mmCIF file of C-alpha atoms in Angstrom:
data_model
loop_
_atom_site.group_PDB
_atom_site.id
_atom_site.type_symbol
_atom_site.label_atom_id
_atom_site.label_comp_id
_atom_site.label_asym_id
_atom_site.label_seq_id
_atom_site.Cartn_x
_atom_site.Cartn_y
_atom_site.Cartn_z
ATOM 1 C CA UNK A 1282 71.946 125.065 73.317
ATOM 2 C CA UNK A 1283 70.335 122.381 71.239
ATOM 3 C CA UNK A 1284 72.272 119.487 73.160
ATOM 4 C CA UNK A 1285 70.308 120.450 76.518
ATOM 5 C CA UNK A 1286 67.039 121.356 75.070
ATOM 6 C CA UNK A 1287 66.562 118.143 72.965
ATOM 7 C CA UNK A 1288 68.426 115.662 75.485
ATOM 8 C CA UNK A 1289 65.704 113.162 75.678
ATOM 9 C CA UNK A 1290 65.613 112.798 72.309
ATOM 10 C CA UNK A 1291 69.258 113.112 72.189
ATOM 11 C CA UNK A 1292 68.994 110.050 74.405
ATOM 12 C CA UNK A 1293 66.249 108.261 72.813
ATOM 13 C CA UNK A 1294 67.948 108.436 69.465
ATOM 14 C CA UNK A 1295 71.554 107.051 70.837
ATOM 15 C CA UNK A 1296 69.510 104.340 73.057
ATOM 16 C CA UNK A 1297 67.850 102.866 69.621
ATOM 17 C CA UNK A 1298 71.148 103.483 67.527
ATOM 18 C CA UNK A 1299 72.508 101.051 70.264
ATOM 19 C CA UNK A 1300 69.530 98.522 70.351
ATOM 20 C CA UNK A 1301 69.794 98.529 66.485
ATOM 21 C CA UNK A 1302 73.807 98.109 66.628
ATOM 22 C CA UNK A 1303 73.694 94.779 69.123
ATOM 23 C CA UNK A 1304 70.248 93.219 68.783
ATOM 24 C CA UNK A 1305 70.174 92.886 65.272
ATOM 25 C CA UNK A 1306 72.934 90.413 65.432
ATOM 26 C CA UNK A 1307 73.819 86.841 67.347
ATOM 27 C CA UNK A 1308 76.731 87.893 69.333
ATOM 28 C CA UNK A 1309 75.356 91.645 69.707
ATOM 29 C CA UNK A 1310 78.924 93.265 71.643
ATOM 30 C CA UNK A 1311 80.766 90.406 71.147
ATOM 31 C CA UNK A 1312 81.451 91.360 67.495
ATOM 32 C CA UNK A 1313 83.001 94.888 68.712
ATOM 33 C CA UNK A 1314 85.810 93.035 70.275
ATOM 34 C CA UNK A 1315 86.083 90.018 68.457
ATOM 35 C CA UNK A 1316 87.106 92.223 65.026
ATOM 36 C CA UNK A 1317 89.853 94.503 66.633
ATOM 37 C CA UNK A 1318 91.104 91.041 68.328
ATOM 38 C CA UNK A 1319 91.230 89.069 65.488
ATOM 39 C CA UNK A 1320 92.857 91.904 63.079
ATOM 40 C CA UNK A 1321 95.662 92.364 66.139
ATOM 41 C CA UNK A 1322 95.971 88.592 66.153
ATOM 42 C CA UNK A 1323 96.542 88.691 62.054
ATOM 43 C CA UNK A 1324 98.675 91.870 62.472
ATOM 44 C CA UNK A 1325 100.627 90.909 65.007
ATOM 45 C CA UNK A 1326 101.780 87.629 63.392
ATOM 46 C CA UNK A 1327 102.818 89.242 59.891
ATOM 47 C CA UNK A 1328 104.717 92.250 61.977
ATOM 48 C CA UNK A 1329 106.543 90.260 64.598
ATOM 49 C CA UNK A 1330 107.653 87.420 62.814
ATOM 50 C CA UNK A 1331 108.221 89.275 59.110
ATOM 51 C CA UNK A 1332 109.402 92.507 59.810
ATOM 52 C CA UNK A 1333 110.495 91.229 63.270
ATOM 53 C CA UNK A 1334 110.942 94.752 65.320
ATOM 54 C CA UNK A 1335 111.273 95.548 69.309
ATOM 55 C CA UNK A 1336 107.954 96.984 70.673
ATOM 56 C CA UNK A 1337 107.552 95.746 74.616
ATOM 57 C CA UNK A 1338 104.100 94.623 74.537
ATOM 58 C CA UNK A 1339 103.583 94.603 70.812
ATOM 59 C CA UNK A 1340 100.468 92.797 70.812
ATOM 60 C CA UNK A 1341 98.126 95.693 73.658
ATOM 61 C CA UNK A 1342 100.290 98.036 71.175
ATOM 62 C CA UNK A 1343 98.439 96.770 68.160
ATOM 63 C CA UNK A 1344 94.661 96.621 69.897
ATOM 64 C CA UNK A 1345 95.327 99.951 71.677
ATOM 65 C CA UNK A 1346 95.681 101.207 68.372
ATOM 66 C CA UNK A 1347 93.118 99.584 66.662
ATOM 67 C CA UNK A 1348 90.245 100.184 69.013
ATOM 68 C CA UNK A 1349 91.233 103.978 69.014
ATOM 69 C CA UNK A 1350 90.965 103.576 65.526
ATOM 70 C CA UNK A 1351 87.357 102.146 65.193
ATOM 71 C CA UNK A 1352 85.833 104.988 67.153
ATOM 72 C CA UNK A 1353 86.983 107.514 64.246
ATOM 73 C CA UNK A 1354 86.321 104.858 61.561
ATOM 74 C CA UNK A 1355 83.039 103.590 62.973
ATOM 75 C CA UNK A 1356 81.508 106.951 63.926
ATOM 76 C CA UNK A 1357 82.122 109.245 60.796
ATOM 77 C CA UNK A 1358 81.123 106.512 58.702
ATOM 78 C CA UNK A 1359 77.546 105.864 60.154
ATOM 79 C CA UNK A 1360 77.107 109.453 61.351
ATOM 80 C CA UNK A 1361 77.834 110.217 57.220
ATOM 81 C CA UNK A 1362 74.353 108.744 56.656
ATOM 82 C CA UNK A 1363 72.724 110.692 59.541
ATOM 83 C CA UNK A 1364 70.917 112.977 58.060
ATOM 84 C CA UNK A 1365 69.751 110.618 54.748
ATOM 85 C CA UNK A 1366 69.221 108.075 57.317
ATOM 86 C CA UNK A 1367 66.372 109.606 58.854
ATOM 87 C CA UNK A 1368 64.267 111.755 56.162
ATOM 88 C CA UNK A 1369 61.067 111.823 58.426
ATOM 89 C CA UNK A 1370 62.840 113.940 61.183
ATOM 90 C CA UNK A 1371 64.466 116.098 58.281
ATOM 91 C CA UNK A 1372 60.963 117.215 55.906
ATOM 92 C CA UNK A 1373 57.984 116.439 58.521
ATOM 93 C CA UNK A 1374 59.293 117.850 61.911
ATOM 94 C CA UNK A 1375 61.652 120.437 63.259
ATOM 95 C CA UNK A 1376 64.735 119.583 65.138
ATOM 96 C CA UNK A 1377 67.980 121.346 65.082
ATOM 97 C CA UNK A 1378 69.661 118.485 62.456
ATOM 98 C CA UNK A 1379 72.675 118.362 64.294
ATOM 99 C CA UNK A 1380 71.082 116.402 66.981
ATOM 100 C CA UNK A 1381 71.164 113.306 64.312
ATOM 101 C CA UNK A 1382 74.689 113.787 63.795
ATOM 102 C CA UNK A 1383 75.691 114.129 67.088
ATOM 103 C CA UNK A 1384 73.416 111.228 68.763
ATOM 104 C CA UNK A 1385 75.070 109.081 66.148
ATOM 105 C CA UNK A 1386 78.456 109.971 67.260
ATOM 106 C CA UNK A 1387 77.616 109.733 70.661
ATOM 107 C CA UNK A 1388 76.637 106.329 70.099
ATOM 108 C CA UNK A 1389 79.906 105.504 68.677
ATOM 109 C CA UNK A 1390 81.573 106.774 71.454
ATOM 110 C CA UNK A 1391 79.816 105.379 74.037
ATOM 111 C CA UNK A 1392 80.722 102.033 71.981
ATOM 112 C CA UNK A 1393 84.225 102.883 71.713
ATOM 113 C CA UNK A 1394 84.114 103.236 76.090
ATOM 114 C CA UNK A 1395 82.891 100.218 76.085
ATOM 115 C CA UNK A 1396 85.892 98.798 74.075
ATOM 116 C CA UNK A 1397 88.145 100.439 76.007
ATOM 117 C CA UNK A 1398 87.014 98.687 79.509
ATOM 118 C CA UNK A 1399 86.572 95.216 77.863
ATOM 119 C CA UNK A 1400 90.494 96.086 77.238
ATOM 120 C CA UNK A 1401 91.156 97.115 80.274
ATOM 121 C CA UNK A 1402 91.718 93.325 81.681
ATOM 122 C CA UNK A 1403 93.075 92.732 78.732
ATOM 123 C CA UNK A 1404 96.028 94.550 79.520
ATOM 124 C CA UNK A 1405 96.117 92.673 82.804
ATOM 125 C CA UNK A 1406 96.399 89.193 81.375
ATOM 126 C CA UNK A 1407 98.429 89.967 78.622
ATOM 127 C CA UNK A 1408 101.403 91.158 81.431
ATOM 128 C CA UNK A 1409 101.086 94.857 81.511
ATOM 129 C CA UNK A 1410 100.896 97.139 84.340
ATOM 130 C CA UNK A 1411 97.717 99.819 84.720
ATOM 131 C CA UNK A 1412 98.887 102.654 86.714
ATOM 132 C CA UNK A 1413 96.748 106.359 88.112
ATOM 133 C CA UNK A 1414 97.582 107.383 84.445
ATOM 134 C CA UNK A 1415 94.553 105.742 83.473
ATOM 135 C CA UNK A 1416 92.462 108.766 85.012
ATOM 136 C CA UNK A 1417 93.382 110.892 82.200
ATOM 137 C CA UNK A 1418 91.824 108.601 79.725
ATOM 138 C CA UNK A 1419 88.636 110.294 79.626
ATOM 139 C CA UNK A 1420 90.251 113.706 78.756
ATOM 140 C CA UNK A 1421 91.985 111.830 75.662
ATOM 141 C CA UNK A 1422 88.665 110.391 74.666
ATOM 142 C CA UNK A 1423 86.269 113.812 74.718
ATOM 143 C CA UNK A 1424 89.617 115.222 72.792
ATOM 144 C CA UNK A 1425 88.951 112.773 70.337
ATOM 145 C CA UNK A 1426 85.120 112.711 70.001
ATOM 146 C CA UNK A 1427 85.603 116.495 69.223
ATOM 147 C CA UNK A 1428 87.276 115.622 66.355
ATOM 148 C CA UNK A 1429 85.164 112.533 65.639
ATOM 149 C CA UNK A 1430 81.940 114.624 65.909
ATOM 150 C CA UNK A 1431 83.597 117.988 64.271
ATOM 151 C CA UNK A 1432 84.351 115.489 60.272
ATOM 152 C CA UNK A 1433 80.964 114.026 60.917
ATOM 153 C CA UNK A 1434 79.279 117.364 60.650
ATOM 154 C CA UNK A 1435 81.442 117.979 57.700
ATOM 155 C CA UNK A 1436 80.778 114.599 55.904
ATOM 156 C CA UNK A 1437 77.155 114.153 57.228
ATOM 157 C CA UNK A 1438 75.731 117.283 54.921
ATOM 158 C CA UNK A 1439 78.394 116.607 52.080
ATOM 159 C CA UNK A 1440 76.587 113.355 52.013
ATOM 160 C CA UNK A 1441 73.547 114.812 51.124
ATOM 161 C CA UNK A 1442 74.621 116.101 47.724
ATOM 162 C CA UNK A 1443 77.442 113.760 47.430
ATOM 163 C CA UNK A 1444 76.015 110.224 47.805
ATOM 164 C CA UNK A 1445 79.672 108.552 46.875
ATOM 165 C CA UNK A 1446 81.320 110.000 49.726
ATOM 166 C CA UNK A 1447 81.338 107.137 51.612
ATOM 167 C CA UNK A 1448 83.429 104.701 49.108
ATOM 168 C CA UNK A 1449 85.963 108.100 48.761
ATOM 169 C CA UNK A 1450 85.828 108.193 52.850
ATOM 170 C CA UNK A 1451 86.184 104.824 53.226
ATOM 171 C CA UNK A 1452 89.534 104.962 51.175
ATOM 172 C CA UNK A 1453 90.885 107.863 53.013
ATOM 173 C CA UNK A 1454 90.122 105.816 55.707
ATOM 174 C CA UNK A 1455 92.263 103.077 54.749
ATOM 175 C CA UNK A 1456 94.848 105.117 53.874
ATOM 176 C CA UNK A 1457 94.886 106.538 57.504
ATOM 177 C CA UNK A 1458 94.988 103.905 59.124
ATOM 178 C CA UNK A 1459 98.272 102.910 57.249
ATOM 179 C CA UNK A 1460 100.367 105.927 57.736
ATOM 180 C CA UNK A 1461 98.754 106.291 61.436
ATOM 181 C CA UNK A 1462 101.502 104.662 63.968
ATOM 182 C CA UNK A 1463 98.660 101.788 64.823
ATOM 183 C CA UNK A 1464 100.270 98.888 63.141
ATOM 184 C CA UNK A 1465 104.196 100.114 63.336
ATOM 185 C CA UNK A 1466 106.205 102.022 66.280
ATOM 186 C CA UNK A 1467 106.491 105.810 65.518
ATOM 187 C CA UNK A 1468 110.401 104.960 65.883
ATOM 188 C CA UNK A 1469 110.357 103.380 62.329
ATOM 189 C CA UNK A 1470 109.605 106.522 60.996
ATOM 190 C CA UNK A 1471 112.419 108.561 59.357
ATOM 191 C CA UNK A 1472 113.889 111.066 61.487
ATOM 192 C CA UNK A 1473 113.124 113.916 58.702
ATOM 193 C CA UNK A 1474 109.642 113.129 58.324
ATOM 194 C CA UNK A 1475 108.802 113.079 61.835
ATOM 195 C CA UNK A 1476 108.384 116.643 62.449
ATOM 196 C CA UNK A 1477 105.747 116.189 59.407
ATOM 197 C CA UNK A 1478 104.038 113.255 61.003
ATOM 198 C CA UNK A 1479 103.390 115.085 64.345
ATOM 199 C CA UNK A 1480 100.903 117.176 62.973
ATOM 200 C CA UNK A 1481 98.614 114.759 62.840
ATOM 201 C CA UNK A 1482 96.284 114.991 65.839
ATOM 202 C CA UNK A 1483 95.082 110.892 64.769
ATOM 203 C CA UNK A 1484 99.208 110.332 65.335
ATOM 204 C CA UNK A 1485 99.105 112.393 68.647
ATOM 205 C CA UNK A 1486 96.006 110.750 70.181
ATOM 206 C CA UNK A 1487 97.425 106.851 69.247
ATOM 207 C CA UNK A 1488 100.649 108.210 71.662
ATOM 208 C CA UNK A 1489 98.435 109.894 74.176
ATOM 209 C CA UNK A 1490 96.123 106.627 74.461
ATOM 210 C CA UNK A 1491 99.235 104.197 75.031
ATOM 211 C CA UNK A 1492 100.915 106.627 77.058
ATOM 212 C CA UNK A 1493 98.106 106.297 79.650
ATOM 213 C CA UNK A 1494 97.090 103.034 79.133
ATOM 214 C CA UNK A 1495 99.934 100.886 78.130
ATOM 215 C CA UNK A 1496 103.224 102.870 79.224
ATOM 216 C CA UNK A 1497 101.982 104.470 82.498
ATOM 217 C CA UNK A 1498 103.269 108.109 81.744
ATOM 218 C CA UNK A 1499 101.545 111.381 80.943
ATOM 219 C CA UNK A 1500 101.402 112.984 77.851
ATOM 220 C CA UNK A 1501 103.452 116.008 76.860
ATOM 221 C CA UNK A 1502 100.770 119.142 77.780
ATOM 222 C CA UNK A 1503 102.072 119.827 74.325
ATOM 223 C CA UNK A 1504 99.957 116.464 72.835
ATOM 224 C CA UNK A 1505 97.188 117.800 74.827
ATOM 225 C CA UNK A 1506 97.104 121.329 73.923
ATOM 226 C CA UNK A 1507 97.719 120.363 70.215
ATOM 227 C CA UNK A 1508 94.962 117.638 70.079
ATOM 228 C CA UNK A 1509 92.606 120.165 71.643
ATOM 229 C CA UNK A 1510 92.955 122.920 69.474
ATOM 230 C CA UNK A 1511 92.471 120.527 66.090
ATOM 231 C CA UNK A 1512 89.130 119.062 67.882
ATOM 232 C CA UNK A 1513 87.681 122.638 68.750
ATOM 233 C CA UNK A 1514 88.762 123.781 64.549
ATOM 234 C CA UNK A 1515 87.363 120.827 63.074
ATOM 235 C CA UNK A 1516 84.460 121.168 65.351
ATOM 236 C CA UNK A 1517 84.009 124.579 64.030
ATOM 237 C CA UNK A 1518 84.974 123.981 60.419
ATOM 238 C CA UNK A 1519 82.225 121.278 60.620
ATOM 239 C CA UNK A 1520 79.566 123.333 62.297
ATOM 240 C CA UNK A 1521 79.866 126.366 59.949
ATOM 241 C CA UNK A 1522 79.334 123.522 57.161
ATOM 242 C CA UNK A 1523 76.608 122.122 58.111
ATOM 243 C CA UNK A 1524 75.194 125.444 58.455
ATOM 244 C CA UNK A 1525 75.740 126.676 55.484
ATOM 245 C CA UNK A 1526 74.598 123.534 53.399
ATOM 246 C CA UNK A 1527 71.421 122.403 55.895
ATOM 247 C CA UNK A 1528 68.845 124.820 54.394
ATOM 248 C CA UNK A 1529 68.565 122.680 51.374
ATOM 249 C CA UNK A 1530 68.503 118.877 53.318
ATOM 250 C CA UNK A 1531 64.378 119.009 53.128
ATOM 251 C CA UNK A 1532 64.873 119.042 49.393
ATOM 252 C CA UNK A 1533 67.827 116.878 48.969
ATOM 253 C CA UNK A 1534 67.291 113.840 51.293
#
């Protein structure tokens, strides 16, 4: 498998992504937690005081959401360009292409771990409780890069043909993160239209993260079972895509 026999590059390529992501700017990290603070701080205002609803801990129920939110955002939209991105490991050299995808995701992720602990404390100050739960937090987040790295494969060779993809992606985007229960309680969502909501795996995983995190219970086997089998399909709907368009990426990019 490609992942073992290229790991050093594997490695190489998500080190630089990294270096690139932090060094290139004045507060390097800083600015991954200082955007997902700031848009909870915003949020929270408008939603507490306008709409003025009952959610215990409102404001770690907000940033939860939002940093599990990022990691999808953040890492289809960057590993989109992938393969465009890097034109002189797609014509002059041979590497299975999925490795640029994939480090790219991987960097996200590891970025998105890195939220998560800077949170972790977070929760502390802010008066809620951590309990063993936390342990299954790694499960949740490997569920979820699956289906992170599964639509990056998908949009990553689209992009090569389609160059607007990102401004339609970025809209879905948007639109997801609206209807996705990261700014609102899931109980403010009609009773018939739940059953239609739960199919969401992105509505699932924003349950399964404050679950562990915030609420100190474990998730349904249901949420886990359900979560899994979307990230192993959209792995392998993304796979067989970029499969099927890659022979033509020398040409395109």
């Amino acid at each position: 498998m490609y992942l073992f026999e290229y790991s050093e590059l594997i490695k190489n390529l998500v080190i630089s992504d990294l270096k690139v992501k932090y060094q290139s700017s004045v507060l390097g990290f800083a600015w991954s937690m200082l955007n997902p603070l700031l848009m909870m701080l915003v949020l929270y205002v408008v939603f507490s005081n306008v709409f003025r609803f009952e959610q215990e801990h409102f404001d770690l129920y907000l940033l939860i959401g939002i940093i599990a939110w990022r990691f999808l955002a953040n890492g289809t939209m960057t590993a989109m360009t992938s393969i465009v991105g890097k034109p002189s490991l797609v014509t002059k050299i041979y590497i299975p292409r999925e490795i640029l995808t994939f480090s790219l995701t991987m960097s996200a992720f590891i970025s998105s771990i890195l939220e998560f602990a800077v949170l972790i404390p977070l929760l502390l100050i802010l008066g809620a409780s951590l309990s063993l739960t936390i342990l299954l937090f790694p499960v949740i987040h490997i569920l979820y890069f699956l289906i992170v790295y599964g639509i990056s494969l998908a949009l990553a060779s689209l992009y090569v043909y389609f160059r607007d993809l990102n401004q339609i992606w970025d809209i879905v985007l948007q639109v997801g993160f609206y209807t996705a229960p990261i700014i609102y309680p899931l109980s403010l969502v009609p009773e018939k239209y739940l059953d239609y909501y739960m199919l969401s795996p992105i509505t699932r995983l924003m349950m399964m993260y404050r679950d562990v995190l915030l609420y100190g219970t474990i998730p349904h086997m249901d949420d886990f079972m359900f979560v899994a089998g979307f990230g192993l399909a959209f792995l392998a709907f993304g796979s067989l895509m970029f499969r099927k368009l890659s022979p033509r990426f020398a040409e395109e990019v």
